mmCIF file of C-alpha atoms in Angstrom:
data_model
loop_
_atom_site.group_PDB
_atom_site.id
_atom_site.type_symbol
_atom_site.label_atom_id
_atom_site.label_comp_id
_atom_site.label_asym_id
_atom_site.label_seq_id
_atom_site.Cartn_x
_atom_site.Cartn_y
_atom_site.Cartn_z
ATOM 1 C CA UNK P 1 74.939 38.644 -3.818
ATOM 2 C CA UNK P 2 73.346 38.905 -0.217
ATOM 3 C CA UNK P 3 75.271 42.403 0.371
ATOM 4 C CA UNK P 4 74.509 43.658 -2.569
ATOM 5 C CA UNK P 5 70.770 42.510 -2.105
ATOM 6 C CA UNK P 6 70.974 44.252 1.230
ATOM 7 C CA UNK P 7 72.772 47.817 0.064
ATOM 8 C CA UNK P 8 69.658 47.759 -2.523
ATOM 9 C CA UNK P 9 67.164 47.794 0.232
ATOM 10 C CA UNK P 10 69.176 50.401 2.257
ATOM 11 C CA UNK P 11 68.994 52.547 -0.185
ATOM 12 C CA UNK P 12 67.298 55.804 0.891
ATOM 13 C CA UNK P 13 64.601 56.467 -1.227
ATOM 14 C CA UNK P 14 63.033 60.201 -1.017
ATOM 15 C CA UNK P 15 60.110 61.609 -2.607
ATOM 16 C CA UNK P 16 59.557 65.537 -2.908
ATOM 17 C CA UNK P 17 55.913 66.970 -2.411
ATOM 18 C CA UNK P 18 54.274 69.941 -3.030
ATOM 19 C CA UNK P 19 52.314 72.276 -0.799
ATOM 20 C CA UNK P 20 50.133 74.976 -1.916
ATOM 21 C CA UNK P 21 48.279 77.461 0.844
ATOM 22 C CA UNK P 22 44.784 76.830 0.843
ATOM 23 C CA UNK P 23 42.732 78.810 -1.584
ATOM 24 C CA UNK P 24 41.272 80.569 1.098
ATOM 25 C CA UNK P 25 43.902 81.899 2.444
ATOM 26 C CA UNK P 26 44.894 83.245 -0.533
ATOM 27 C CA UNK P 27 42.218 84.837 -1.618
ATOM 28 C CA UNK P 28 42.122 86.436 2.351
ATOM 29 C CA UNK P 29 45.493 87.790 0.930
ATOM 30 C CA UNK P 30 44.409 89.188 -1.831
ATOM 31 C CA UNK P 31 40.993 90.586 -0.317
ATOM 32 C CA UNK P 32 43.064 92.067 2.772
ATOM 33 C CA UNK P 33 45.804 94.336 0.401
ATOM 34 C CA UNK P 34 42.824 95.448 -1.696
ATOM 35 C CA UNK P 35 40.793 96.890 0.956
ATOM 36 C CA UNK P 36 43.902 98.586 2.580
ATOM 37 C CA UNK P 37 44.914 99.640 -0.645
ATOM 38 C CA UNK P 38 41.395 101.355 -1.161
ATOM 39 C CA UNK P 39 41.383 102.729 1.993
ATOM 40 C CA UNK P 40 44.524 104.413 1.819
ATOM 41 C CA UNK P 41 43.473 105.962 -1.907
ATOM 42 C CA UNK P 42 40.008 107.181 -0.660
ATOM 43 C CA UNK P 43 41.833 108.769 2.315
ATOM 44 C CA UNK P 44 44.294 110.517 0.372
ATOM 45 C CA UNK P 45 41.803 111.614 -2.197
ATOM 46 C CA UNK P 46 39.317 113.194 0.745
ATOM 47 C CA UNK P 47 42.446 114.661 2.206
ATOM 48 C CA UNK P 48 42.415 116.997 -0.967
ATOM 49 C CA UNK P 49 39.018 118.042 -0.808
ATOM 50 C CA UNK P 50 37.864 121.871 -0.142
ATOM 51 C CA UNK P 51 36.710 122.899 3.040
ATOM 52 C CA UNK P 52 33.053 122.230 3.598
ATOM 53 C CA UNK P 53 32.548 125.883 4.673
ATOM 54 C CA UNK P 54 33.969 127.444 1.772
ATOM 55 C CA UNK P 55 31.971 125.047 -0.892
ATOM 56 C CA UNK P 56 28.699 126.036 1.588
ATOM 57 C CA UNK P 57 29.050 129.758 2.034
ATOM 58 C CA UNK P 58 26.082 131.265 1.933
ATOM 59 C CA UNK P 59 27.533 134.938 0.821
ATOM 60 C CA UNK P 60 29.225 133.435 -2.651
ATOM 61 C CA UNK P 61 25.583 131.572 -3.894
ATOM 62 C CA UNK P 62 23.811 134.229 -6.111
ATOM 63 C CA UNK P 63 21.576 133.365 -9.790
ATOM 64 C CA UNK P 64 23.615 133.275 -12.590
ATOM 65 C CA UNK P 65 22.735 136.400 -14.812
ATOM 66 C CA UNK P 66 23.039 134.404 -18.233
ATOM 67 C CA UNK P 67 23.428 130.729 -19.544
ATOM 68 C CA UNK P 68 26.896 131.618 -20.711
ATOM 69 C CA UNK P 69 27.542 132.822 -17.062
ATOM 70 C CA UNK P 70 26.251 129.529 -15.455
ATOM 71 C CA UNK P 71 28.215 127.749 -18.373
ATOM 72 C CA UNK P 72 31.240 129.744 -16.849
ATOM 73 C CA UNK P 73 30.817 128.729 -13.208
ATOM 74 C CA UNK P 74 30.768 125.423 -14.017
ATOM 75 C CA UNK P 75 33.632 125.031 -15.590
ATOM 76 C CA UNK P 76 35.327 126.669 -13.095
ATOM 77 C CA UNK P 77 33.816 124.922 -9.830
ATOM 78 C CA UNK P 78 33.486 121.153 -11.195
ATOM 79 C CA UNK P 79 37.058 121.063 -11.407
ATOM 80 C CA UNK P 80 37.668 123.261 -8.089
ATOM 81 C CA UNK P 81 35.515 121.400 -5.651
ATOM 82 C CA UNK P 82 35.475 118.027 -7.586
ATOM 83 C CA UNK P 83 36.515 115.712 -4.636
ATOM 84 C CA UNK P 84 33.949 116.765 -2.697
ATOM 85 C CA UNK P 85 31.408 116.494 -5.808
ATOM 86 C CA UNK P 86 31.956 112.910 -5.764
ATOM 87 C CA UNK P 87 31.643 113.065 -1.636
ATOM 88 C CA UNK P 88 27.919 114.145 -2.625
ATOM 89 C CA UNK P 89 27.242 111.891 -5.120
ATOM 90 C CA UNK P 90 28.691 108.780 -3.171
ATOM 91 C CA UNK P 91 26.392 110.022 -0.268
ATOM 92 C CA UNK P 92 23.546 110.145 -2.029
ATOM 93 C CA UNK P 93 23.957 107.072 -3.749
ATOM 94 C CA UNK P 94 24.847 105.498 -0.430
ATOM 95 C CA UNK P 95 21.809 106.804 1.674
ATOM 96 C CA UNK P 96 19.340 105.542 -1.316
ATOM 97 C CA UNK P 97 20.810 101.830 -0.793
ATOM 98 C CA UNK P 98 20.401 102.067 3.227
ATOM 99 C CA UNK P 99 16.864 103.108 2.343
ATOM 100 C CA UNK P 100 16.315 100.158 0.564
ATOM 101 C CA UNK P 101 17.779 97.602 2.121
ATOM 102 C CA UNK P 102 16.422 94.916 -0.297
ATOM 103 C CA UNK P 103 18.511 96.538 -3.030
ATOM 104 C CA UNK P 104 21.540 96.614 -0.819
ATOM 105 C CA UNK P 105 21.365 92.960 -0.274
ATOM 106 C CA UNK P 106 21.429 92.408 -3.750
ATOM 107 C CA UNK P 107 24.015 94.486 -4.499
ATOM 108 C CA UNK P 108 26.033 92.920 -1.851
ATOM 109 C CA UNK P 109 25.091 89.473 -3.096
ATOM 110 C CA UNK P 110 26.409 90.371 -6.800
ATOM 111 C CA UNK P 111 30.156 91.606 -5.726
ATOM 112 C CA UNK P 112 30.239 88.708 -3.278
ATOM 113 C CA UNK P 113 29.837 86.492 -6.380
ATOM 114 C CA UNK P 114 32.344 88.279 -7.995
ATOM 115 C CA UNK P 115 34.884 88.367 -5.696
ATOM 116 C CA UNK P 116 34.691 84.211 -4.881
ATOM 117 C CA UNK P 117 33.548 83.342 -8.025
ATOM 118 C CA UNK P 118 35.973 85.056 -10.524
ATOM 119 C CA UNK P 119 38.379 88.365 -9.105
ATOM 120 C CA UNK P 120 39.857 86.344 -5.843
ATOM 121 C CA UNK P 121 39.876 82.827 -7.139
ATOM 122 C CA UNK P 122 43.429 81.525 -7.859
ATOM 123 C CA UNK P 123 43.833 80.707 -11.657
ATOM 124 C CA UNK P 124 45.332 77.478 -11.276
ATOM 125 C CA UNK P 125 42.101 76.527 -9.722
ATOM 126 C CA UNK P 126 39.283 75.677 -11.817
ATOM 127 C CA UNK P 127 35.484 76.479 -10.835
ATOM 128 C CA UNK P 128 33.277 73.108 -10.118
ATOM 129 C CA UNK P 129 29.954 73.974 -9.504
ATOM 130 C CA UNK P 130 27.045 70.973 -9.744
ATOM 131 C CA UNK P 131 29.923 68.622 -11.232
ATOM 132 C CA UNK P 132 30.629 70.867 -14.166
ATOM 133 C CA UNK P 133 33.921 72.624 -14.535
ATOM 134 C CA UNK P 134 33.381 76.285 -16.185
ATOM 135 C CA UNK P 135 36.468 78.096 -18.050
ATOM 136 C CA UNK P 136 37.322 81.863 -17.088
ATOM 137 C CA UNK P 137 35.875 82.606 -19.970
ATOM 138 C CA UNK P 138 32.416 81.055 -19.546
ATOM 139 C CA UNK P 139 32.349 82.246 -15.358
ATOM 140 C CA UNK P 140 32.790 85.808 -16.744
ATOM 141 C CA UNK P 141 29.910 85.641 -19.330
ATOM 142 C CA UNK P 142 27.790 84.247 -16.370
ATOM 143 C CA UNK P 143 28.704 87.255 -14.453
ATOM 144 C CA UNK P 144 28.406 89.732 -16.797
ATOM 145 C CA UNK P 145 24.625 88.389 -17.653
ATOM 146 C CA UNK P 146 23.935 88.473 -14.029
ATOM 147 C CA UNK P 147 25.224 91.712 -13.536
ATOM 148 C CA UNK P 148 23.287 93.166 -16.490
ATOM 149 C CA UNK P 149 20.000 91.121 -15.180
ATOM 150 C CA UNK P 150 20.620 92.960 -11.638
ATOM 151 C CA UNK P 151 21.319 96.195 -12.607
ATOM 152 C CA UNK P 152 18.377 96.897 -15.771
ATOM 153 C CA UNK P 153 15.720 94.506 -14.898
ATOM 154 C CA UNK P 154 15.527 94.945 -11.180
ATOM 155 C CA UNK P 155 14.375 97.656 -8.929
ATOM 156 C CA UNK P 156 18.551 97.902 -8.043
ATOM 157 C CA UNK P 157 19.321 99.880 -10.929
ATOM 158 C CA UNK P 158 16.625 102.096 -10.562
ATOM 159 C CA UNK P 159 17.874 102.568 -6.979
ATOM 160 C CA UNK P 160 21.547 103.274 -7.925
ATOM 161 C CA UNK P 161 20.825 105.310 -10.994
ATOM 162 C CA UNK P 162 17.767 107.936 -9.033
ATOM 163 C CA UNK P 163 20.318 108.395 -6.708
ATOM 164 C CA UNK P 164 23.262 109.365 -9.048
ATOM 165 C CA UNK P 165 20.302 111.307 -11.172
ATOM 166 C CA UNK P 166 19.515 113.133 -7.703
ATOM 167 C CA UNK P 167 23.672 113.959 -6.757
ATOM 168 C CA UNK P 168 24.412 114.791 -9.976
ATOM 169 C CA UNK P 169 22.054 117.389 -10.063
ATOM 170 C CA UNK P 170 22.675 118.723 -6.614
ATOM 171 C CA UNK P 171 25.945 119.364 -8.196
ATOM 172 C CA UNK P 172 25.378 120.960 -11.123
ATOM 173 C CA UNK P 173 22.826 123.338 -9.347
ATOM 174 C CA UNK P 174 25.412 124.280 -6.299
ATOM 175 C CA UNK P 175 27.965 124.469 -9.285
ATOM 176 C CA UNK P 176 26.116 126.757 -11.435
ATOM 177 C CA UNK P 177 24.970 129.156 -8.532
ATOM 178 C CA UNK P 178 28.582 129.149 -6.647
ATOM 179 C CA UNK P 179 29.838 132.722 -7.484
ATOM 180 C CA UNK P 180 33.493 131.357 -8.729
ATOM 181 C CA UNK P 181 35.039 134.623 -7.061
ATOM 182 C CA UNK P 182 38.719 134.276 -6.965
ATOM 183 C CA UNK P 183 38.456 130.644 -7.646
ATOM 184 C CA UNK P 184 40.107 131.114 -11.226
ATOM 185 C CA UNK P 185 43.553 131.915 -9.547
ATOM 186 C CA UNK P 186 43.253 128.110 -8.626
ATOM 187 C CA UNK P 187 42.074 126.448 -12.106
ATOM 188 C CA UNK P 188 45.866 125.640 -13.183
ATOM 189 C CA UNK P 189 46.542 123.663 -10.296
ATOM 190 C CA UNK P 190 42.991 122.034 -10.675
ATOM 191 C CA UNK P 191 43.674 121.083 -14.250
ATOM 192 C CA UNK P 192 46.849 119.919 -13.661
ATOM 193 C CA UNK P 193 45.528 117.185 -10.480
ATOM 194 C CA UNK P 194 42.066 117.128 -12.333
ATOM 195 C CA UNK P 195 43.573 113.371 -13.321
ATOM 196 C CA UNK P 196 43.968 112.716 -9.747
ATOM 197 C CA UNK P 197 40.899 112.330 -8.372
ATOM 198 C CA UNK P 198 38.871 109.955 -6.022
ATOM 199 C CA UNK P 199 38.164 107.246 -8.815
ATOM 200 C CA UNK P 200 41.393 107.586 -10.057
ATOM 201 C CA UNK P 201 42.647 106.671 -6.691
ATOM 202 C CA UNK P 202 40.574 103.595 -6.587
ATOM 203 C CA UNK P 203 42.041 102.706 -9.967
ATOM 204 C CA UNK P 204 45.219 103.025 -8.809
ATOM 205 C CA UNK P 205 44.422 100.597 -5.586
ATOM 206 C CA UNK P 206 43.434 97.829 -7.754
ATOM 207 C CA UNK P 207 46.914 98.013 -9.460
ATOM 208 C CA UNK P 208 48.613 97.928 -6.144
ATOM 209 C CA UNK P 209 46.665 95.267 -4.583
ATOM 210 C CA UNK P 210 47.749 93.370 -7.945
ATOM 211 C CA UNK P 211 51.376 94.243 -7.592
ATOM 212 C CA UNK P 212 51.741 93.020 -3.919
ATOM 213 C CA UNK P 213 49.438 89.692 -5.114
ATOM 214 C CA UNK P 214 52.123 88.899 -7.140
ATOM 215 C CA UNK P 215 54.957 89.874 -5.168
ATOM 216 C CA UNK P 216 53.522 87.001 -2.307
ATOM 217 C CA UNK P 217 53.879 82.982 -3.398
ATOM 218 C CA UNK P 218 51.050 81.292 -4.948
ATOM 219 C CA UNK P 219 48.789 84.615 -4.797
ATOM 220 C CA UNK P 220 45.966 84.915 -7.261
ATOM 221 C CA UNK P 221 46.638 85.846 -11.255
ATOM 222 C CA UNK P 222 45.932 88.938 -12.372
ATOM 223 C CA UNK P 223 42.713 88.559 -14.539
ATOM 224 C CA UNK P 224 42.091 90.680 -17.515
#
């Protein structure tokens, strides 16, 4: 009775545990391969762009001789100099916020939010905030409201949309007085790649940055 008393007690007893990485690091993860994923889209996007001193020659600007003509040079230079339309626009829009840095702040403040509060936060985690848990479904509607609050009923969408108002028509008035010349010889291989421009790049980051998140153990779900 004693030895069997005493192989009971010697009897190893193990107990397994769990470790997850800290949600941080995670989410440092996560934020790390979509910025180098960006990065490496924008740069290969730029690398496709025209030469600044062909879209800027001053010999190939002249007034277009009828609406139907202007109608014709756009179609043909949007899709010829495209990449470095949205080089313009992205300028302007990005000048406008440094001008107002009040607007940048809040811009800044809004995809912050985002990012902690709902794009890099680990699923498996819920959200506490002032001892109430909110559902994916409910921190998304918050956003969303937010988002709409920032961007019509605050001086940041008036910001953000004068300065796309402003590119966009830079562009349409260099594309409309840019004599298309020889520029036509071209269009096939700009319709074909017309898909494959800069925002199509950044698209196409965000699905990488996904892939490798869930390549890597305990990254963050993919959220719709």
């Amino acid at each position: 009775m004693a030895s069997s008393t005493l192989s009971q007690t010697l009897l190893p007893i193990s107990s397994t545990t769990t470790s997850n990485p800290p949600s941080n690091a995670t989410a440092q993860v996560a934020l790390r391969g979509i910025l180098a994923n960006s990065s490496d889209s924008v740069r290969h996007a730029l690398s496709r762009r025209r030469p600044w001193s062909e879209l800027l020659d001053r010999s190939s600007f002249s007034t277009p001789q009828s609406f139907s003509d202007g109608t014709l040079r756009l179609r043909k230079n949007l899709p010829y100099f495209r990449i470095n339309y949205y080089a313009v626009v992205s300028l302007t829009v990005a000048v406008c916020l440094l001008s107002n840095p009040s607007s940048l702040v809040i811009l800044l403040l809004l995809l912050s939010a985002w990012l902690s509060l709902y794009l890099l936060r680990p699923s498996d985690i819920p959200l506490v905030l002032l001892g109430r848990t909110f559902s994916d479904f409910e921190t998304l509607s918050v956003l969303t409201v937010l988002t709409v609050f920032v961007v019509f009923l605050t001086s940041v969408g008036t910001v953000v949309f004068s300065a796309m108002l402003v590119g966009v028509s830079v562009v349409v008035a260099h594309a409309a007085l840019r004599v298309p010349e020889d520029l036509f010889l071209e269009q096939k291989e700009g319709s074909q790649s017309h898909s494959v421009g800069l925002f199509s790049f950044l698209r196409g980051a965000a699905i990488n940055a996904a892939v490798s998140a869930a390549a890597a153990p305990n990254t963050v779900a993919a959220r719709g």
